[in-house]
mmCIF file of C-alpha atoms and ligand atoms in Angstrom:
data_model
loop_
_atom_site.group_PDB
_atom_site.id
_atom_site.type_symbol
_atom_site.label_atom_id
_atom_site.label_comp_id
_atom_site.label_asym_id
_atom_site.label_seq_id
_atom_site.Cartn_x
_atom_site.Cartn_y
_atom_site.Cartn_z
ATOM 1 C CA MET A 282 88.231 39.100 153.994
ATOM 2 C CA MET A 283 87.740 35.444 152.830
ATOM 3 C CA LYS A 284 84.363 33.886 153.310
ATOM 4 C CA LEU A 285 84.428 30.820 155.460
ATOM 5 C CA GLY A 286 81.524 28.186 155.672
ATOM 6 C CA ILE A 287 81.679 25.792 158.492
ATOM 7 C CA VAL A 288 79.668 22.587 158.477
ATOM 8 C CA GLY A 289 79.457 19.873 161.227
ATOM 9 C CA TRP A 290 80.533 22.325 164.145
ATOM 10 C CA ARG A 291 78.281 20.567 166.576
ATOM 11 C CA GLY A 292 79.740 17.060 166.432
ATOM 12 C CA MET A 293 82.660 16.041 168.572
ATOM 13 C CA VAL A 294 85.422 16.902 166.000
ATOM 14 C CA GLY A 295 83.570 20.003 165.275
ATOM 15 C CA GLN A 296 83.345 21.062 169.018
ATOM 16 C CA VAL A 297 87.088 20.637 169.254
ATOM 17 C CA LEU A 298 87.722 22.583 166.075
ATOM 18 C CA MET A 299 85.678 25.412 167.363
ATOM 19 C CA GLU A 300 87.405 25.379 170.783
ATOM 20 C CA ARG A 301 90.806 25.557 169.073
ATOM 21 C CA MET A 302 89.655 28.245 166.506
ATOM 22 C CA LYS A 303 88.328 30.365 169.256
ATOM 23 C CA ALA A 304 91.486 29.919 171.424
ATOM 24 C CA GLU A 305 93.715 30.893 168.502
ATOM 25 C CA ASN A 306 91.554 33.842 167.474
ATOM 26 C CA ASP A 307 91.141 32.201 164.002
ATOM 27 C CA PHE A 308 87.696 33.683 163.331
ATOM 28 C CA SER A 309 89.031 37.219 163.322
ATOM 29 C CA HIS A 310 90.569 36.532 159.811
ATOM 30 C CA PHE A 311 87.270 35.290 158.212
ATOM 31 C CA GLU A 312 83.641 36.393 157.581
ATOM 32 C CA THR A 313 82.244 33.044 158.891
ATOM 33 C CA THR A 314 78.919 31.534 158.041
ATOM 34 C CA PHE A 315 77.709 28.506 160.101
ATOM 35 C CA PHE A 316 75.749 25.960 158.129
ATOM 36 C CA SER A 317 73.388 23.348 159.559
ATOM 37 C CA THR A 318 71.782 20.322 158.073
ATOM 38 C CA SER A 319 68.694 20.642 160.345
ATOM 39 C CA GLN A 320 68.327 24.225 161.850
ATOM 40 C CA LYS A 321 68.577 26.635 158.847
ATOM 41 C CA ASN A 322 67.589 30.242 159.746
ATOM 42 C CA LEU A 323 67.778 29.725 163.332
ATOM 43 C CA GLN A 324 69.989 32.005 165.349
ATOM 44 C CA ASN A 325 73.736 31.267 165.039
ATOM 45 C CA PRO A 326 74.748 30.248 168.515
ATOM 46 C CA HIS A 327 78.223 31.530 168.044
ATOM 47 C CA GLN A 328 78.504 35.229 168.790
ATOM 48 C CA LEU A 329 81.731 35.817 166.879
ATOM 49 C CA GLU A 330 83.074 38.834 165.113
ATOM 50 C CA ASN A 331 82.190 38.774 161.362
ATOM 51 C CA SER A 332 79.826 35.761 161.613
ATOM 52 C CA HIS A 333 76.499 35.632 159.928
ATOM 53 C CA PRO A 334 73.750 35.860 162.520
ATOM 54 C CA LEU A 335 71.531 33.056 161.185
ATOM 55 C CA LEU A 336 72.445 29.446 160.551
ATOM 56 C CA GLN A 337 72.381 28.612 156.817
ATOM 57 C CA ASP A 338 71.079 25.327 155.211
ATOM 58 C CA ALA A 339 73.990 22.969 154.773
ATOM 59 C CA TYR A 340 72.352 21.516 151.618
ATOM 60 C CA ASP A 341 71.687 24.880 149.937
ATOM 61 C CA LEU A 342 74.305 24.685 147.022
ATOM 62 C CA GLU A 343 73.701 28.486 146.027
ATOM 63 C CA ILE A 344 74.707 29.708 149.413
ATOM 64 C CA LEU A 345 77.553 27.224 149.742
ATOM 65 C CA LYS A 346 78.743 28.278 146.425
ATOM 66 C CA LYS A 347 79.393 31.715 147.578
ATOM 67 C CA MET A 348 82.044 30.531 150.083
ATOM 68 C CA ASP A 349 85.772 31.056 149.472
ATOM 69 C CA ILE A 350 86.387 28.099 151.732
ATOM 70 C CA ILE A 351 84.125 25.328 153.116
ATOM 71 C CA LEU A 352 85.491 23.532 156.216
ATOM 72 C CA THR A 353 83.426 20.396 157.047
ATOM 73 C CA CYS A 354 83.284 17.952 159.898
ATOM 74 C CA GLN A 355 79.910 16.679 159.112
ATOM 75 C CA GLY A 356 81.077 13.385 158.039
ATOM 76 C CA GLY A 357 81.462 11.123 154.879
ATOM 77 C CA ASP A 358 77.727 10.922 153.881
ATOM 78 C CA TYR A 359 77.527 14.758 153.746
ATOM 79 C CA THR A 360 80.745 14.992 151.702
ATOM 80 C CA LYS A 361 79.417 12.352 149.247
ATOM 81 C CA SER A 362 75.980 14.164 148.820
ATOM 82 C CA VAL A 363 77.304 17.671 148.547
ATOM 83 C CA HIS A 364 80.914 17.953 147.279
ATOM 84 C CA GLY A 365 80.391 16.573 143.680
ATOM 85 C CA GLU A 366 77.137 18.509 143.217
ATOM 86 C CA LEU A 367 78.659 21.603 144.388
ATOM 87 C CA ARG A 368 81.682 21.384 142.125
ATOM 88 C CA LYS A 369 79.374 20.494 139.175
ATOM 89 C CA LYS A 370 77.500 23.807 140.112
ATOM 90 C CA GLY A 371 80.844 25.632 139.679
ATOM 91 C CA PHE A 372 82.048 25.965 143.246
ATOM 92 C CA LYS A 373 85.799 27.034 142.846
ATOM 93 C CA GLY A 374 86.419 27.626 146.524
ATOM 94 C CA TYR A 375 88.582 25.451 148.789
ATOM 95 C CA TRP A 376 86.984 22.329 150.477
ATOM 96 C CA ILE A 377 88.567 21.313 153.783
ATOM 97 C CA ASP A 378 87.193 18.083 155.148
ATOM 98 C CA ALA A 379 87.625 15.908 158.217
ATOM 99 C CA ALA A 380 86.218 12.870 156.560
ATOM 100 C CA SER A 381 87.836 10.163 154.595
ATOM 101 C CA THR A 382 85.702 10.039 151.500
ATOM 102 C CA LEU A 383 87.922 12.296 149.226
ATOM 103 C CA ARG A 384 91.329 11.444 150.912
ATOM 104 C CA MET A 385 92.636 9.145 148.133
ATOM 105 C CA GLU A 386 91.207 11.106 145.215
ATOM 106 C CA ASN A 387 93.983 12.358 142.743
ATOM 107 C CA SER A 388 92.255 15.798 143.070
ATOM 108 C CA SER A 389 92.969 16.116 146.875
ATOM 109 C CA VAL A 390 95.645 16.536 149.283
ATOM 110 C CA ILE A 391 95.938 14.929 152.647
ATOM 111 C CA VAL A 392 96.964 17.843 155.007
ATOM 112 C CA LEU A 393 99.536 17.412 157.805
ATOM 113 C CA ASP A 394 101.686 20.603 157.259
ATOM 114 C CA PRO A 395 104.460 19.744 159.685
ATOM 115 C CA LEU A 396 105.195 16.948 157.378
ATOM 116 C CA ASN A 397 104.031 18.044 154.026
ATOM 117 C CA LEU A 398 103.816 21.806 153.844
ATOM 118 C CA ASP A 399 105.817 21.566 150.613
ATOM 119 C CA VAL A 400 103.178 19.283 149.046
ATOM 120 C CA ILE A 401 100.361 21.432 150.043
ATOM 121 C CA GLN A 402 102.012 24.504 148.831
ATOM 122 C CA LYS A 403 102.761 22.851 145.445
ATOM 123 C CA SER A 404 99.335 21.739 145.100
ATOM 124 C CA LEU A 405 97.933 25.273 146.000
ATOM 125 C CA GLN A 406 100.171 26.618 143.127
ATOM 126 C CA THR A 407 98.820 23.972 140.760
ATOM 127 C CA GLY A 408 95.241 24.833 141.543
ATOM 128 C CA LEU A 409 94.057 22.041 143.601
ATOM 129 C CA LYS A 410 91.108 22.780 145.698
ATOM 130 C CA ASP A 411 90.358 19.711 148.089
ATOM 131 C CA TYR A 412 92.464 19.513 151.358
ATOM 132 C CA ILE A 413 91.554 16.681 153.583
ATOM 133 C CA GLY A 414 92.551 15.691 157.110
ATOM 134 C CA GLY A 415 94.204 12.320 157.418
ATOM 135 C CA ASN A 416 93.243 9.194 159.390
ATOM 136 C CA CYS A 417 94.002 10.081 163.082
ATOM 137 C CA THR A 418 96.430 7.213 163.842
ATOM 138 C CA VAL A 419 98.322 7.928 160.634
ATOM 139 C CA SER A 420 98.682 11.620 161.391
ATOM 140 C CA LEU A 421 99.714 11.015 164.956
ATOM 141 C CA MET A 422 102.270 8.468 163.975
ATOM 142 C CA MET A 423 103.833 10.827 161.328
ATOM 143 C CA LEU A 424 104.018 13.442 163.829
ATOM 144 C CA ALA A 425 105.932 11.231 166.182
ATOM 145 C CA LEU A 426 108.368 10.048 163.565
ATOM 146 C CA GLY A 427 108.588 13.115 161.483
ATOM 147 C CA GLY A 428 112.445 13.438 162.017
ATOM 148 C CA LEU A 429 112.931 9.816 160.639
ATOM 149 C CA PHE A 430 110.585 10.444 157.628
ATOM 150 C CA LYS A 431 112.275 13.790 156.830
ATOM 151 C CA ASN A 432 115.692 12.382 156.903
ATOM 152 C CA LYS A 433 114.600 9.447 154.745
ATOM 153 C CA LYS A 434 115.815 6.883 157.418
ATOM 154 C CA ILE A 435 112.917 4.384 157.274
ATOM 155 C CA ASP A 436 112.740 1.213 155.284
ATOM 156 C CA TRP A 437 109.378 0.006 156.736
ATOM 157 C CA ILE A 438 107.232 0.261 159.974
ATOM 158 C CA THR A 439 104.842 -2.103 161.616
ATOM 159 C CA SER A 440 102.446 -0.309 163.916
ATOM 160 C CA MET A 441 100.241 -2.100 166.604
ATOM 161 C CA THR A 442 97.546 0.443 167.690
ATOM 162 C CA TYR A 443 95.644 0.873 170.825
ATOM 163 C CA GLN A 444 92.928 3.179 169.827
ATOM 164 C CA ALA A 445 90.511 5.117 172.135
ATOM 165 C CA ALA A 446 86.723 4.995 171.983
ATOM 166 C CA SER A 447 86.721 8.586 170.787
ATOM 167 C CA GLY A 448 87.874 7.348 167.311
ATOM 168 C CA ALA A 449 84.562 5.567 166.892
ATOM 169 C CA GLY A 450 82.430 8.623 168.019
ATOM 170 C CA ALA A 451 80.682 10.218 170.911
ATOM 171 C CA ARG A 452 77.931 7.698 171.156
ATOM 172 C CA HIS A 453 80.682 5.042 171.669
ATOM 173 C CA MET A 454 82.334 6.853 174.336
ATOM 174 C CA SER A 455 79.315 7.119 176.157
ATOM 175 C CA GLU A 456 78.519 3.332 175.693
ATOM 176 C CA LEU A 457 81.984 2.712 177.009
ATOM 177 C CA LEU A 458 80.893 4.383 180.199
ATOM 178 C CA SER A 459 77.623 2.569 180.320
ATOM 179 C CA GLN A 460 79.348 -0.783 179.879
ATOM 180 C CA MET A 461 81.768 -0.030 182.731
ATOM 181 C CA LYS A 462 78.798 1.089 184.932
ATOM 182 C CA PHE A 463 76.845 -2.126 184.070
ATOM 183 C CA VAL A 464 79.606 -4.220 185.299
ATOM 184 C CA THR A 465 80.925 -2.159 188.288
ATOM 185 C CA ASP A 466 77.354 -1.428 189.841
ATOM 186 C CA ASP A 467 76.800 -5.123 189.883
ATOM 187 C CA VAL A 468 80.122 -6.466 191.345
ATOM 188 C CA LEU A 469 80.947 -3.618 193.757
ATOM 189 C CA LYS A 470 77.740 -4.286 195.610
ATOM 190 C CA GLU A 471 79.766 -6.891 197.209
ATOM 191 C CA GLY A 472 82.260 -4.308 198.579
ATOM 192 C CA LEU A 473 85.358 -2.602 197.166
ATOM 193 C CA ASP A 474 87.984 -5.144 198.372
ATOM 194 C CA LEU A 475 87.224 -8.335 196.342
ATOM 195 C CA SER A 476 90.565 -9.710 196.173
ATOM 196 C CA GLU A 477 89.673 -12.798 198.213
ATOM 197 C CA LYS A 478 86.932 -13.806 195.859
ATOM 198 C CA ILE A 479 88.427 -12.287 192.707
ATOM 199 C CA LEU A 480 88.199 -15.525 190.627
ATOM 200 C CA ILE A 481 84.459 -15.759 191.335
ATOM 201 C CA ILE A 482 84.091 -12.038 190.617
ATOM 202 C CA GLU A 483 86.023 -12.493 187.337
ATOM 203 C CA LYS A 484 83.527 -15.053 186.252
ATOM 204 C CA ARG A 485 80.688 -12.835 187.078
ATOM 205 C CA VAL A 486 82.161 -9.917 185.007
ATOM 206 C CA LYS A 487 82.608 -12.315 182.135
ATOM 207 C CA ASN A 488 78.860 -13.373 182.455
ATOM 208 C CA LEU A 489 77.758 -9.677 182.669
ATOM 209 C CA LEU A 490 79.659 -8.833 179.472
ATOM 210 C CA SER A 491 77.306 -11.410 177.630
ATOM 211 C CA HIS A 492 74.259 -10.580 179.559
ATOM 212 C CA ALA A 493 71.259 -9.752 177.330
ATOM 213 C CA SER A 494 70.904 -6.244 178.889
ATOM 214 C CA PHE A 495 74.602 -5.449 178.408
ATOM 215 C CA PRO A 496 74.798 -2.147 176.523
ATOM 216 C CA LYS A 497 76.423 -2.677 173.144
ATOM 217 C CA ASN A 498 74.195 -1.175 170.460
ATOM 218 C CA HIS A 499 77.129 0.943 169.267
ATOM 219 C CA PHE A 500 80.186 -1.126 169.541
ATOM 220 C CA GLY A 501 78.196 -4.348 168.954
ATOM 221 C CA HIS A 502 80.585 -5.885 171.644
ATOM 222 C CA PRO A 503 81.949 -5.257 175.017
ATOM 223 C CA LEU A 504 84.822 -2.788 174.953
ATOM 224 C CA ALA A 505 84.987 -2.353 178.748
ATOM 225 C CA PHE A 506 86.915 -5.197 180.371
ATOM 226 C CA ASN A 507 87.997 -6.195 176.881
ATOM 227 C CA LEU A 508 89.453 -5.083 173.600
ATOM 228 C CA LEU A 509 88.366 -5.297 169.946
ATOM 229 C CA PRO A 510 91.022 -6.301 167.629
ATOM 230 C CA TRP A 511 89.186 -5.023 164.436
ATOM 231 C CA ILE A 512 88.434 -1.340 163.416
ATOM 232 C CA ASP A 513 86.433 -0.477 160.366
ATOM 233 C CA SER A 514 85.365 -2.695 157.466
ATOM 234 C CA GLU A 515 87.093 -6.026 156.164
ATOM 235 C CA LEU A 516 89.214 -5.887 153.143
ATOM 236 C CA GLU A 517 89.710 -8.951 150.880
ATOM 237 C CA ASN A 518 93.498 -9.151 151.713
ATOM 238 C CA GLY A 519 92.714 -9.697 155.427
ATOM 239 C CA GLN A 520 93.470 -6.209 156.540
ATOM 240 C CA SER A 521 90.883 -3.929 158.169
ATOM 241 C CA ARG A 522 90.236 -0.578 156.444
ATOM 242 C CA GLU A 523 91.956 1.129 159.407
ATOM 243 C CA GLU A 524 95.187 -0.917 158.784
ATOM 244 C CA TRP A 525 95.051 -0.360 155.081
ATOM 245 C CA LYS A 526 95.034 3.448 155.553
ATOM 246 C CA ALA A 527 98.444 3.519 157.227
ATOM 247 C CA GLU A 528 100.560 2.901 154.188
ATOM 248 C CA VAL A 529 98.480 4.422 151.584
ATOM 249 C CA GLU A 530 97.779 7.700 153.409
ATOM 250 C CA ALA A 531 101.329 8.004 154.808
ATOM 251 C CA ASN A 532 102.771 7.713 151.368
ATOM 252 C CA LYS A 533 100.324 10.029 149.873
ATOM 253 C CA ILE A 534 100.947 12.651 152.619
ATOM 254 C CA LEU A 535 104.708 12.518 151.755
ATOM 255 C CA GLN A 536 104.147 11.994 148.081
ATOM 256 C CA SER A 537 106.890 9.477 148.473
ATOM 257 C CA GLN A 538 108.961 8.524 145.383
ATOM 258 C CA LYS A 539 109.688 5.096 146.929
ATOM 259 C CA ILE A 540 106.781 3.616 148.961
ATOM 260 C CA ILE A 541 107.454 3.098 152.455
ATOM 261 C CA PRO A 542 105.639 -0.249 153.691
ATOM 262 C CA ILE A 543 103.553 0.313 156.812
ATOM 263 C CA ASP A 544 101.248 -2.440 158.146
ATOM 264 C CA GLY A 545 100.030 -3.761 161.487
ATOM 265 C CA THR A 546 97.128 -4.574 163.620
ATOM 266 C CA CYS A 547 94.607 -1.960 164.662
ATOM 267 C CA VAL A 548 92.970 -2.443 168.081
ATOM 268 C CA ARG A 549 90.078 -0.639 169.953
ATOM 269 C CA VAL A 550 90.944 -0.347 173.672
ATOM 270 C CA ALA A 551 88.985 1.296 176.469
ATOM 271 C CA ALA A 552 90.805 4.526 176.542
ATOM 272 C CA MET A 553 88.435 7.523 176.263
ATOM 273 C CA ARG A 554 90.128 9.801 173.829
ATOM 274 C CA CYS A 555 93.930 9.264 172.808
ATOM 275 C CA HIS A 556 95.385 6.700 170.332
ATOM 276 C CA SER A 557 98.578 5.011 171.231
ATOM 277 C CA GLN A 558 100.709 3.020 168.883
ATOM 278 C CA GLY A 559 103.456 0.458 169.468
ATOM 279 C CA LEU A 560 106.063 0.803 166.545
ATOM 280 C CA THR A 561 108.665 -1.378 165.072
ATOM 281 C CA ILE A 562 110.624 0.812 162.694
ATOM 282 C CA LYS A 563 113.232 -0.899 160.234
ATOM 283 C CA LEU A 564 115.864 1.876 159.502
ATOM 284 C CA ASN A 565 117.802 1.634 156.371
ATOM 285 C CA GLN A 566 121.058 1.896 158.107
ATOM 286 C CA ASN A 567 122.433 1.388 161.749
ATOM 287 C CA ILE A 568 121.998 4.851 163.398
ATOM 288 C CA PRO A 569 123.151 5.482 167.064
ATOM 289 C CA LEU A 570 120.313 5.942 169.311
ATOM 290 C CA ASP A 571 121.138 9.512 170.239
ATOM 291 C CA GLU A 572 121.106 10.480 166.799
ATOM 292 C CA ILE A 573 117.652 8.866 166.244
ATOM 293 C CA GLU A 574 116.283 10.762 169.281
ATOM 294 C CA SER A 575 117.689 14.044 168.002
ATOM 295 C CA MET A 576 116.120 13.795 164.629
ATOM 296 C CA ILE A 577 112.787 12.915 166.261
ATOM 297 C CA ARG A 578 112.983 15.826 168.823
ATOM 298 C CA GLU A 579 114.123 18.472 166.368
ATOM 299 C CA HIS A 580 111.355 17.735 163.720
ATOM 300 C CA ASN A 581 108.401 19.701 165.185
ATOM 301 C CA SER A 582 107.432 21.645 168.190
ATOM 302 C CA TRP A 583 104.824 19.218 169.387
ATOM 303 C CA VAL A 584 106.875 15.900 169.585
ATOM 304 C CA LYS A 585 107.919 15.171 173.074
ATOM 305 C CA LEU A 586 110.657 12.618 173.683
ATOM 306 C CA VAL A 587 110.034 10.426 176.749
ATOM 307 C CA PRO A 588 113.142 9.030 178.331
ATOM 308 C CA ASN A 589 113.093 5.103 178.094
ATOM 309 C CA ASN A 590 112.613 4.481 181.813
ATOM 310 C CA LYS A 591 109.751 3.182 183.701
ATOM 311 C CA SER A 592 108.645 6.186 185.677
ATOM 312 C CA ASP A 593 108.740 8.599 182.663
ATOM 313 C CA SER A 594 107.010 6.190 180.616
ATOM 314 C CA LEU A 595 104.229 5.584 182.974
ATOM 315 C CA LYS A 596 103.693 9.139 183.727
ATOM 316 C CA TYR A 597 104.099 10.811 180.154
ATOM 317 C CA LEU A 598 103.495 7.997 177.598
ATOM 318 C CA THR A 599 99.787 7.500 178.379
ATOM 319 C CA PRO A 600 96.360 8.636 177.092
ATOM 320 C CA GLU A 601 95.699 10.044 180.502
ATOM 321 C CA TYR A 602 98.552 12.513 180.211
ATOM 322 C CA THR A 603 98.077 13.209 176.661
ATOM 323 C CA SER A 604 94.393 13.820 176.482
ATOM 324 C CA GLY A 605 93.338 17.556 175.558
ATOM 325 C CA ASN A 606 97.132 18.144 174.842
ATOM 326 C CA LEU A 607 98.689 19.060 171.446
ATOM 327 C CA GLN A 608 101.888 17.358 172.546
ATOM 328 C CA ILE A 609 102.914 13.966 170.799
ATOM 329 C CA PRO A 610 104.801 11.952 173.424
ATOM 330 C CA ILE A 611 107.023 9.300 171.912
ATOM 331 C CA GLY A 612 109.161 6.977 174.148
ATOM 332 C CA ARG A 613 110.297 3.406 174.767
ATOM 333 C CA ILE A 614 112.830 4.150 172.005
ATOM 334 C CA ARG A 615 115.433 1.400 171.989
ATOM 335 C CA LYS A 616 117.241 -0.751 169.581
ATOM 336 C CA MET A 617 115.673 -4.210 169.414
ATOM 337 C CA ASN A 618 117.303 -7.548 170.054
ATOM 338 C CA ILE A 619 116.407 -8.450 166.310
ATOM 339 C CA GLY A 620 119.206 -6.227 165.018
ATOM 340 C CA PRO A 621 120.786 -2.696 165.055
ATOM 341 C CA GLU A 622 118.467 -1.423 162.339
ATOM 342 C CA PHE A 623 115.328 -2.331 164.355
ATOM 343 C CA VAL A 624 113.893 0.345 166.551
ATOM 344 C CA ASN A 625 111.206 -0.011 169.127
ATOM 345 C CA ALA A 626 108.976 3.071 170.044
ATOM 346 C CA PHE A 627 105.670 3.740 171.595
ATOM 347 C CA THR A 628 103.776 7.044 170.997
ATOM 348 C CA VAL A 629 100.486 8.436 171.959
ATOM 349 C CA GLY A 630 98.372 11.380 170.545
ATOM 350 C CA ASP A 631 95.129 13.253 171.018
ATOM 351 C CA GLN A 632 92.858 11.676 168.379
ATOM 352 C CA LEU A 633 90.648 14.726 168.198
ATOM 353 C CA LEU A 634 93.402 17.351 168.259
ATOM 354 C CA TRP A 635 96.420 16.461 165.955
ATOM 355 C CA GLY A 636 94.281 13.465 164.836
ATOM 356 C CA ALA A 637 91.384 15.529 163.491
ATOM 357 C CA ALA A 638 90.884 19.101 164.198
ATOM 358 C CA GLU A 639 94.245 20.688 164.169
ATOM 359 C CA PRO A 640 95.512 20.015 160.708
ATOM 360 C CA LEU A 641 92.179 21.490 159.417
ATOM 361 C CA ARG A 642 92.561 24.772 161.165
ATOM 362 C CA ARG A 643 96.134 25.071 160.287
ATOM 363 C CA MET A 644 95.062 24.708 156.696
ATOM 364 C CA LEU A 645 92.980 27.762 156.949
ATOM 365 C CA HIS A 646 96.076 29.748 157.910
ATOM 366 C CA ILE A 647 98.026 28.212 155.054
ATOM 367 C CA LEU A 648 95.214 29.577 152.707
ATOM 368 C CA LEU A 649 95.315 33.088 154.220
ATOM 369 C CA ALA A 650 99.085 33.168 153.610
ATOM 370 C CA HIS A 651 98.616 31.916 150.100
HETATM 371 N N1 HSE B 109 89.168 5.604 162.255
HETATM 372 C C1 HSE B 109 89.626 6.200 163.451
HETATM 373 C C2 HSE B 109 89.063 5.420 164.656
HETATM 374 C C3 HSE B 109 89.138 7.517 163.940
HETATM 375 O O1 HSE B 109 88.220 4.487 164.469
HETATM 376 O O2 HSE B 109 89.695 5.394 165.662
HETATM 377 C C4 HSE B 109 89.156 8.470 162.679
HETATM 378 O O3 HSE B 109 90.331 8.905 162.197
#
């Protein structure tokens, strides 16, 4: 039985991963050791078959080295401090990681098997050992458009994202709720129907958002009743790092011979958990809409084509519908007035499932079958 070490199972992505692995009975295939950065030798809280009864030290390279596979959701700082040292010590096992640290290394593969199982399998044959989950918006966009990528119909894409608080982390989600409470507790003291004095209330909301006690330690700004058009750090070319990832990661996932340009604006919105994206797709030929839809629909079992009408869009094409769900709804698909090769689409995906945990647990099965 392969020895699996799990690090970072207590964080938000880790919890979602654990839930999925339990639901799919994944642990029955492995002898699992749970590692902790702070609680070594305490009782392992996961009573699973074949799991080590005690938590092990996540910085103990000798114990880590004994694993066949290490799967980490602990974050980039942990990867930076442990991965290189462990490899130097002679760790020959597989390293599966949710963090972005190793994503663009030549020695790593970005895993999104419904799109790149061939790339993953070729890399396994050539002996690559680092398999890294992609950026959430990139993975979700690629699953939605898998059929167009596979059939090589795309010239370029622009993506305008609407990314949930969950992408920033658990503390940010909690802060979003506190921000909402800070405002609503104040203004709703006046009653629930404020429509007659709504312009006065709107001014009060604006003042509350800049109030000295307004909770914004994590976001640094109000997200409630607002949006934030910058995610991650600044690059010299004017892109945010989140925007930069779209093209480089998508093309690395596909190992494209010809780079498909992808660019847009990434925006944080006050949704709790799912990332949405408005896409403009430039096709390399004029393809009838029903053929575009068939390609998208037939590509994988999770993509869900939503008819381009108001009621289906409002029901199925939302973070509310998609949260906690492995489906990837895509809709608003129509030819744009700009020209017959330009397609509009809107897609939503669960940032914690397909956007983070799911590609990692599926990589475990690919390794089992290897
Ligand atoms: N970087 C993403 C975000 C989440 O901030 O929404 C991680 O993929």
